[in-house]
PDB file of C-alpha atoms in Angstrom:
ATOM      1  CA  MET A  93      58.747   4.023 120.023  1.00  0.00           C
ATOM      2  CA  ASP A  94      55.630   3.001 118.119  1.00  0.00           C
ATOM      3  CA  PRO A  95      55.806  -0.216 116.139  1.00  0.00           C
ATOM      4  CA  ALA A  96      56.330  -0.425 112.485  1.00  0.00           C
ATOM      5  CA  PRO A  97      52.968  -0.406 110.753  1.00  0.00           C
ATOM      6  CA  PRO A  98      52.218  -3.962 108.455  1.00  0.00           C
ATOM      7  CA  PRO A  99      53.501  -3.775 104.825  1.00  0.00           C
ATOM      8  CA  PRO A 100      50.725  -2.597 102.129  1.00  0.00           C
ATOM      9  CA  GLN A 101      48.718  -5.426 101.222  1.00  0.00           C
ATOM     10  CA  ASN A 102      46.806  -3.791  97.953  1.00  0.00           C
ATOM     11  CA  SER A 103      46.783  -1.096  96.037  1.00  0.00           C
ATOM     12  CA  ALA A 104      44.676   1.377  98.328  1.00  0.00           C
ATOM     13  CA  ASP A 105      47.259   0.566 100.974  1.00  0.00           C
ATOM     14  CA  VAL A 106      49.946   1.522  98.731  1.00  0.00           C
ATOM     15  CA  THR A 107      48.213   4.693  97.450  1.00  0.00           C
ATOM     16  CA  ALA A 108      47.630   5.898 101.454  1.00  0.00           C
ATOM     17  CA  LEU A 109      51.523   5.113 101.920  1.00  0.00           C
ATOM     18  CA  ILE A 110      52.502   7.246  99.118  1.00  0.00           C
ATOM     19  CA  ALA A 111      50.244  10.106 100.001  1.00  0.00           C
ATOM     20  CA  SER A 112      51.654   9.646 103.663  1.00  0.00           C
ATOM     21  CA  VAL A 113      55.186  10.066 102.794  1.00  0.00           C
ATOM     22  CA  ASP A 114      54.312  12.779 100.231  1.00  0.00           C
ATOM     23  CA  ARG A 115      52.917  14.737 103.187  1.00  0.00           C
ATOM     24  CA  LEU A 116      55.953  14.021 105.231  1.00  0.00           C
ATOM     25  CA  VAL A 117      58.575  15.393 102.396  1.00  0.00           C
ATOM     26  CA  ARG A 118      56.387  18.479 102.031  1.00  0.00           C
ATOM     27  CA  THR A 119      56.806  19.051 105.785  1.00  0.00           C
ATOM     28  CA  MET A 120      60.248  18.382 106.033  1.00  0.00           C
ATOM     29  CA  SER A 121      60.694  20.881 102.912  1.00  0.00           C
ATOM     30  CA  ILE A 122      58.861  23.424 104.603  1.00  0.00           C
ATOM     31  CA  ASN A 123      60.413  23.333 107.769  1.00  0.00           C
ATOM     32  CA  GLN A 124      64.026  22.711 105.787  1.00  0.00           C
ATOM     33  CA  ALA A 125      64.413  19.328 107.477  1.00  0.00           C
ATOM     34  CA  PRO A 126      67.493  17.580 105.566  1.00  0.00           C
ATOM     35  CA  ALA A 127      66.314  14.370 103.636  1.00  0.00           C
ATOM     36  CA  LEU A 128      69.189  12.455 105.143  1.00  0.00           C
ATOM     37  CA  TRP A 129      70.248  12.910 108.431  1.00  0.00           C
ATOM     38  CA  ASP A 130      73.511  12.579 109.814  1.00  0.00           C
ATOM     39  CA  VAL A 131      74.802  12.652 113.781  1.00  0.00           C
ATOM     40  CA  GLU A 132      75.214  16.344 113.379  1.00  0.00           C
ATOM     41  CA  ASP A 133      71.419  16.817 112.095  1.00  0.00           C
ATOM     42  CA  ILE A 134      69.879  14.621 114.534  1.00  0.00           C
ATOM     43  CA  ALA A 135      71.984  16.418 117.677  1.00  0.00           C
ATOM     44  CA  LEU A 136      70.984  19.833 116.249  1.00  0.00           C
ATOM     45  CA  TRP A 137      67.228  18.620 115.984  1.00  0.00           C
ATOM     46  CA  MET A 138      67.509  16.997 119.218  1.00  0.00           C
ATOM     47  CA  GLY A 139      69.155  19.555 121.160  1.00  0.00           C
ATOM     48  CA  MET A 140      72.086  17.338 121.842  1.00  0.00           C
ATOM     49  CA  SER A 141      75.936  17.057 121.471  1.00  0.00           C
ATOM     50  CA  SER A 142      77.024  14.827 118.538  1.00  0.00           C
ATOM     51  CA  ARG A 143      78.696  12.590 121.241  1.00  0.00           C
ATOM     52  CA  THR A 144      75.650  12.167 123.180  1.00  0.00           C
ATOM     53  CA  VAL A 145      73.741  11.348 120.211  1.00  0.00           C
ATOM     54  CA  MET A 146      76.461   8.794 119.146  1.00  0.00           C
ATOM     55  CA  ALA A 147      76.743   7.235 122.461  1.00  0.00           C
ATOM     56  CA  ARG A 148      73.069   7.249 123.546  1.00  0.00           C
ATOM     57  CA  VAL A 149      70.685   7.582 120.806  1.00  0.00           C
ATOM     58  CA  VAL A 150      71.590   5.832 117.717  1.00  0.00           C
ATOM     59  CA  THR A 151      72.510   2.892 119.744  1.00  0.00           C
ATOM     60  CA  ARG A 152      69.037   2.167 120.893  1.00  0.00           C
ATOM     61  CA  VAL A 153      67.536  -0.939 119.896  1.00  0.00           C
ATOM     62  CA  GLY A 154      64.984   0.116 117.409  1.00  0.00           C
ATOM     63  CA  PHE A 155      66.474   3.308 115.923  1.00  0.00           C
ATOM     64  CA  PRO A 156      66.311   3.161 112.269  1.00  0.00           C
ATOM     65  CA  GLU A 157      69.610   1.496 110.592  1.00  0.00           C
ATOM     66  CA  PRO A 158      71.493   3.530 108.440  1.00  0.00           C
ATOM     67  CA  PHE A 159      71.037   2.708 104.831  1.00  0.00           C
ATOM     68  CA  VAL A 160      72.451   3.695 101.305  1.00  0.00           C
ATOM     69  CA  PRO A 161      70.016   5.209  98.761  1.00  0.00           C
ATOM     70  CA  THR A 162      71.934   3.986  96.033  1.00  0.00           C
ATOM     71  CA  GLY A 163      71.921   0.650  97.255  1.00  0.00           C
ATOM     72  CA  SER A 164      75.250   0.070  96.666  1.00  0.00           C
ATOM     73  CA  THR A 165      77.159  -2.207  99.396  1.00  0.00           C
ATOM     74  CA  GLU A 166      80.520  -0.794  98.714  1.00  0.00           C
ATOM     75  CA  GLY A 167      81.737   0.938 101.684  1.00  0.00           C
ATOM     76  CA  THR A 168      79.624  -0.907 104.060  1.00  0.00           C
ATOM     77  CA  ASN A 169      80.112  -4.073 106.499  1.00  0.00           C
ATOM     78  CA  THR A 170      78.162  -6.808 105.027  1.00  0.00           C
ATOM     79  CA  GLN A 171      79.340  -9.217 107.437  1.00  0.00           C
ATOM     80  CA  LYS A 172      77.264  -9.579 110.663  1.00  0.00           C
TER      81      LYS A 172
END
């Protein structure tokens, strides 16, 4: 997995980032990919069972952390 790019440093970086996200959203929309993926979506995309995705994919170091789009902490485990 590629390392995360550095955070934007100036307005040109932010503009490029926005354009990149816009291209990604358009591509996903054209290919009818879901905006937010659950285990079943990942399994279907990767040609694996949901069980395998749960056991071997989402548990990998560096796999994106889940997030709550609304920013709410209700229903999440905030203790680590």
